[in-house]
XYZ file of C-alpha atoms in Angstrom:
211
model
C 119.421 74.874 103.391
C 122.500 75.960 101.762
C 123.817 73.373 99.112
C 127.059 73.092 96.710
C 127.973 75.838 94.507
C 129.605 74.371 91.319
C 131.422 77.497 89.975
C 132.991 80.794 91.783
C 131.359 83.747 91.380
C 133.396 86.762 91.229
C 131.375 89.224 92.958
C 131.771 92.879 91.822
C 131.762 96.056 93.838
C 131.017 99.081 92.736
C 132.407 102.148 94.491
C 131.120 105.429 93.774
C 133.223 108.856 94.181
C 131.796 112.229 94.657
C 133.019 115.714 92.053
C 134.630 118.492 93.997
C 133.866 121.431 91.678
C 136.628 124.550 92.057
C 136.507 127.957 90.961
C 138.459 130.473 90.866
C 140.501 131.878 94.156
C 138.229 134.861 95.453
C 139.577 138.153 96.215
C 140.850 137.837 100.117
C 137.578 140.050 101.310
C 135.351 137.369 100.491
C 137.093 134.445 102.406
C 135.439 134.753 105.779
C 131.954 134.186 103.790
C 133.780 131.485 102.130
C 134.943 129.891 105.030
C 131.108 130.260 106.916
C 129.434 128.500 103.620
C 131.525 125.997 103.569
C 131.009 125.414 107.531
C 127.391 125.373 107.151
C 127.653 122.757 103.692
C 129.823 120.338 106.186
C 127.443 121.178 109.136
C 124.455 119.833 107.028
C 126.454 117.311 105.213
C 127.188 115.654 108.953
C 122.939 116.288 110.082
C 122.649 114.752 107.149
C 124.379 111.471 107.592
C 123.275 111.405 111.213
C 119.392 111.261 110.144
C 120.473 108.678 107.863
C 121.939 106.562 110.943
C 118.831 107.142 113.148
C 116.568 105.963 110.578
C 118.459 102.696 109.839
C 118.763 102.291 113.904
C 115.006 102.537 113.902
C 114.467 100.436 111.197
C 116.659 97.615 112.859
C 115.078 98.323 116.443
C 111.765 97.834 115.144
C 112.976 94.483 113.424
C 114.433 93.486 116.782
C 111.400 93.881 118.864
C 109.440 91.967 116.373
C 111.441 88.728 115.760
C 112.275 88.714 119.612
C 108.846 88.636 120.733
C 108.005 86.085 117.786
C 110.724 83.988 117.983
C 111.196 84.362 121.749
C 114.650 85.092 121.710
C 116.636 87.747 124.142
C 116.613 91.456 122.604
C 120.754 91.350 122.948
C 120.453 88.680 120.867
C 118.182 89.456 118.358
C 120.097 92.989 117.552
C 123.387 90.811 116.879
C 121.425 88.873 114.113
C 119.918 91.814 113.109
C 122.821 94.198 112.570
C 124.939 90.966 110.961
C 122.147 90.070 108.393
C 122.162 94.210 107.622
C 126.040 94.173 107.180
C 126.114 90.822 105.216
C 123.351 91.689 102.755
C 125.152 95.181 101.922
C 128.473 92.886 101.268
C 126.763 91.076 98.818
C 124.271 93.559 96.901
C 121.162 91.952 98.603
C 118.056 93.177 100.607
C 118.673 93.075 104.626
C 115.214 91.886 104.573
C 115.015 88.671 102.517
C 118.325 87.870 104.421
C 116.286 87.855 107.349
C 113.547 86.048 105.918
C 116.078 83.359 104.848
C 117.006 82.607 108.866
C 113.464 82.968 109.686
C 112.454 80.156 107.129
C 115.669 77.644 107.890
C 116.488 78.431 111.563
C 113.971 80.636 112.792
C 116.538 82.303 114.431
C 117.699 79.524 116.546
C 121.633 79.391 115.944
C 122.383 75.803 116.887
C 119.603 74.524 114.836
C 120.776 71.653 112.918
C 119.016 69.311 110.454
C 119.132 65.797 109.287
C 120.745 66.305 106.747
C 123.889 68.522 108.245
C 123.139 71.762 107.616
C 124.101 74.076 110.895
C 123.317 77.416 112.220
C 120.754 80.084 111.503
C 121.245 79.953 107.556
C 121.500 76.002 107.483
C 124.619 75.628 105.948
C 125.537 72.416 105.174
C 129.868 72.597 105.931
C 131.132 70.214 103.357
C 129.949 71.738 100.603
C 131.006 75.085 101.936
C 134.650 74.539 103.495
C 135.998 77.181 102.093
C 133.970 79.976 102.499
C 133.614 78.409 106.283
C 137.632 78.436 106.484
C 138.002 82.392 105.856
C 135.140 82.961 108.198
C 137.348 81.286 110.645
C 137.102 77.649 110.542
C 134.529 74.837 110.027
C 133.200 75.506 114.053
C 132.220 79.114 112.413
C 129.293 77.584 110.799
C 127.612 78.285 114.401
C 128.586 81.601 115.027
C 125.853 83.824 114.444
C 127.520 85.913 112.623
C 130.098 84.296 110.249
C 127.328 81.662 109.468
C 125.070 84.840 108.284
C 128.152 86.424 106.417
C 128.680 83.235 104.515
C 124.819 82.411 103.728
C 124.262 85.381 102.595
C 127.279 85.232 100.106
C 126.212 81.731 99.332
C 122.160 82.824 98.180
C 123.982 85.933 96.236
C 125.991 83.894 93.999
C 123.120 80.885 93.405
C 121.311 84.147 92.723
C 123.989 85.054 90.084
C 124.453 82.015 88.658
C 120.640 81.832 88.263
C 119.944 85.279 86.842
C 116.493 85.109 88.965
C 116.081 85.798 92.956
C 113.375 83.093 92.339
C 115.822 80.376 90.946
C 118.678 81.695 93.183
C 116.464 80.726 96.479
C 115.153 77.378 94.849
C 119.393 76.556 94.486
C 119.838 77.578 97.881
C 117.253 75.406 99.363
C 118.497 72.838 97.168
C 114.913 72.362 95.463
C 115.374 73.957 91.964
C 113.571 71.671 90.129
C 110.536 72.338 91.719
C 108.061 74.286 89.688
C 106.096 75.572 91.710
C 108.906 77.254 93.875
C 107.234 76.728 97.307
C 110.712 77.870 98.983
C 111.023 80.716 97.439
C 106.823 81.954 98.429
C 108.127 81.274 101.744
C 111.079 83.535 102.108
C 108.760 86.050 100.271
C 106.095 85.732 101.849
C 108.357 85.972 105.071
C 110.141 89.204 103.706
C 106.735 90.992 102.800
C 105.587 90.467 106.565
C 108.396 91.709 107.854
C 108.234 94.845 105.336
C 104.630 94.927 106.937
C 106.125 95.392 110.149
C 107.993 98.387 109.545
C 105.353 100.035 107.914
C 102.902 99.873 110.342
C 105.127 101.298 113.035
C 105.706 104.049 110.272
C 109.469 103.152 109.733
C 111.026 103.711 107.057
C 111.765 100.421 105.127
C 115.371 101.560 104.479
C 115.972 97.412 103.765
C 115.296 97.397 100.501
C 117.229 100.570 99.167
């Protein structure tokens, strides 16, 4: 269950540029060669990039057909929650996986769940205490769209997590439990995260989640 954040976090991005390395200009004989390197460098650049692709897809199908058979939830479904938790957790700096874990503790993946205390939607996001992130998602009715409520939980955990210095302490905020010791919350999500981890390794996929 999300609670209040005190203080805004500035979150920082880092953005990192590639070196394009010139020489010389070649006498004219040598620019069809030229011109067939450099079309074989951008032909593998592009393979590349597309194996990179397939190997997230299959990381995220894999994830689908596990929490919809566990959860019992449709497959269309599922692969919305999926690919938002993916795209939220790269937003923020943190792993796809625990993001995942975090619904799967809270909501498991039920996006109308609500609790008795307020908090809404697959992350449990309690909207008081969150209004504004709510209002650039869209509005205070966003807190139950599967996808706004995982963009703003997930920014929520990150900054508990930076304000706490520890993933630990960060969940414990989150959950609204941090003086508890013994940090049962946080086992949870991790225990959560290392079976779905388990998942993708047995079906021999690579766990992409937590580069």
């Amino acid at each position: 269950m999300a609670v209040p954040v005190s203080n805004k976090i500035l979150t920082f991005a880092v953005v990192a540029t590639g070196t394009l390395l010139a020489t010389g200009a070649p006498h004219r004989a040598d620019a069809p060669e030229r011109g067939l390197v450099s079309a074989c460098v951008q032909e593998a650049a592009i393979e590349g990039t597309a194996q990179e692709a397939d190997a997230l897809n299959a990381t995220q199908q894999a994830l689908v057909d596990h929490l919809s058979r566990r959860f019992y939830i449709a497959k269309a479904a599922t692969e919305r929650m999926v690919g938002a938790a993916y795209r939220a957790a790269h937003e923020v700096g943190l792993d796809p996986l625990l993001v995942l874990a975090v619904i799967a503790i809270e909501s498991r993946f039920n996006p109308i769940a609500e609790s008795v205390m307020g908090a809404k939607g697959l992350m449990q996001i309690i909207p008081k205490y969150h209004l504004d992130k709510l209002r650039a998602a869209g509005g205070e009715d966003a807190v139950l769209d599967p996808e706004a409520n995982i963009a703003v939980g997930a920014r929520i955990l990150q900054e508990y997590v930076y304000r706490t210095g520890t993933l630990e302490a960060g969940l414990q905020s989150y959950n609204g439990s941090l003086r508890d010791n013994s940090a049962q919350y946080a086992q949870k999500v991790f225990a959560e995260r290392l079976r779905l981890e388990q998942v993708l390794r047995e079906r021999n996929v690579h766990v992409a989640a937590s580069s």
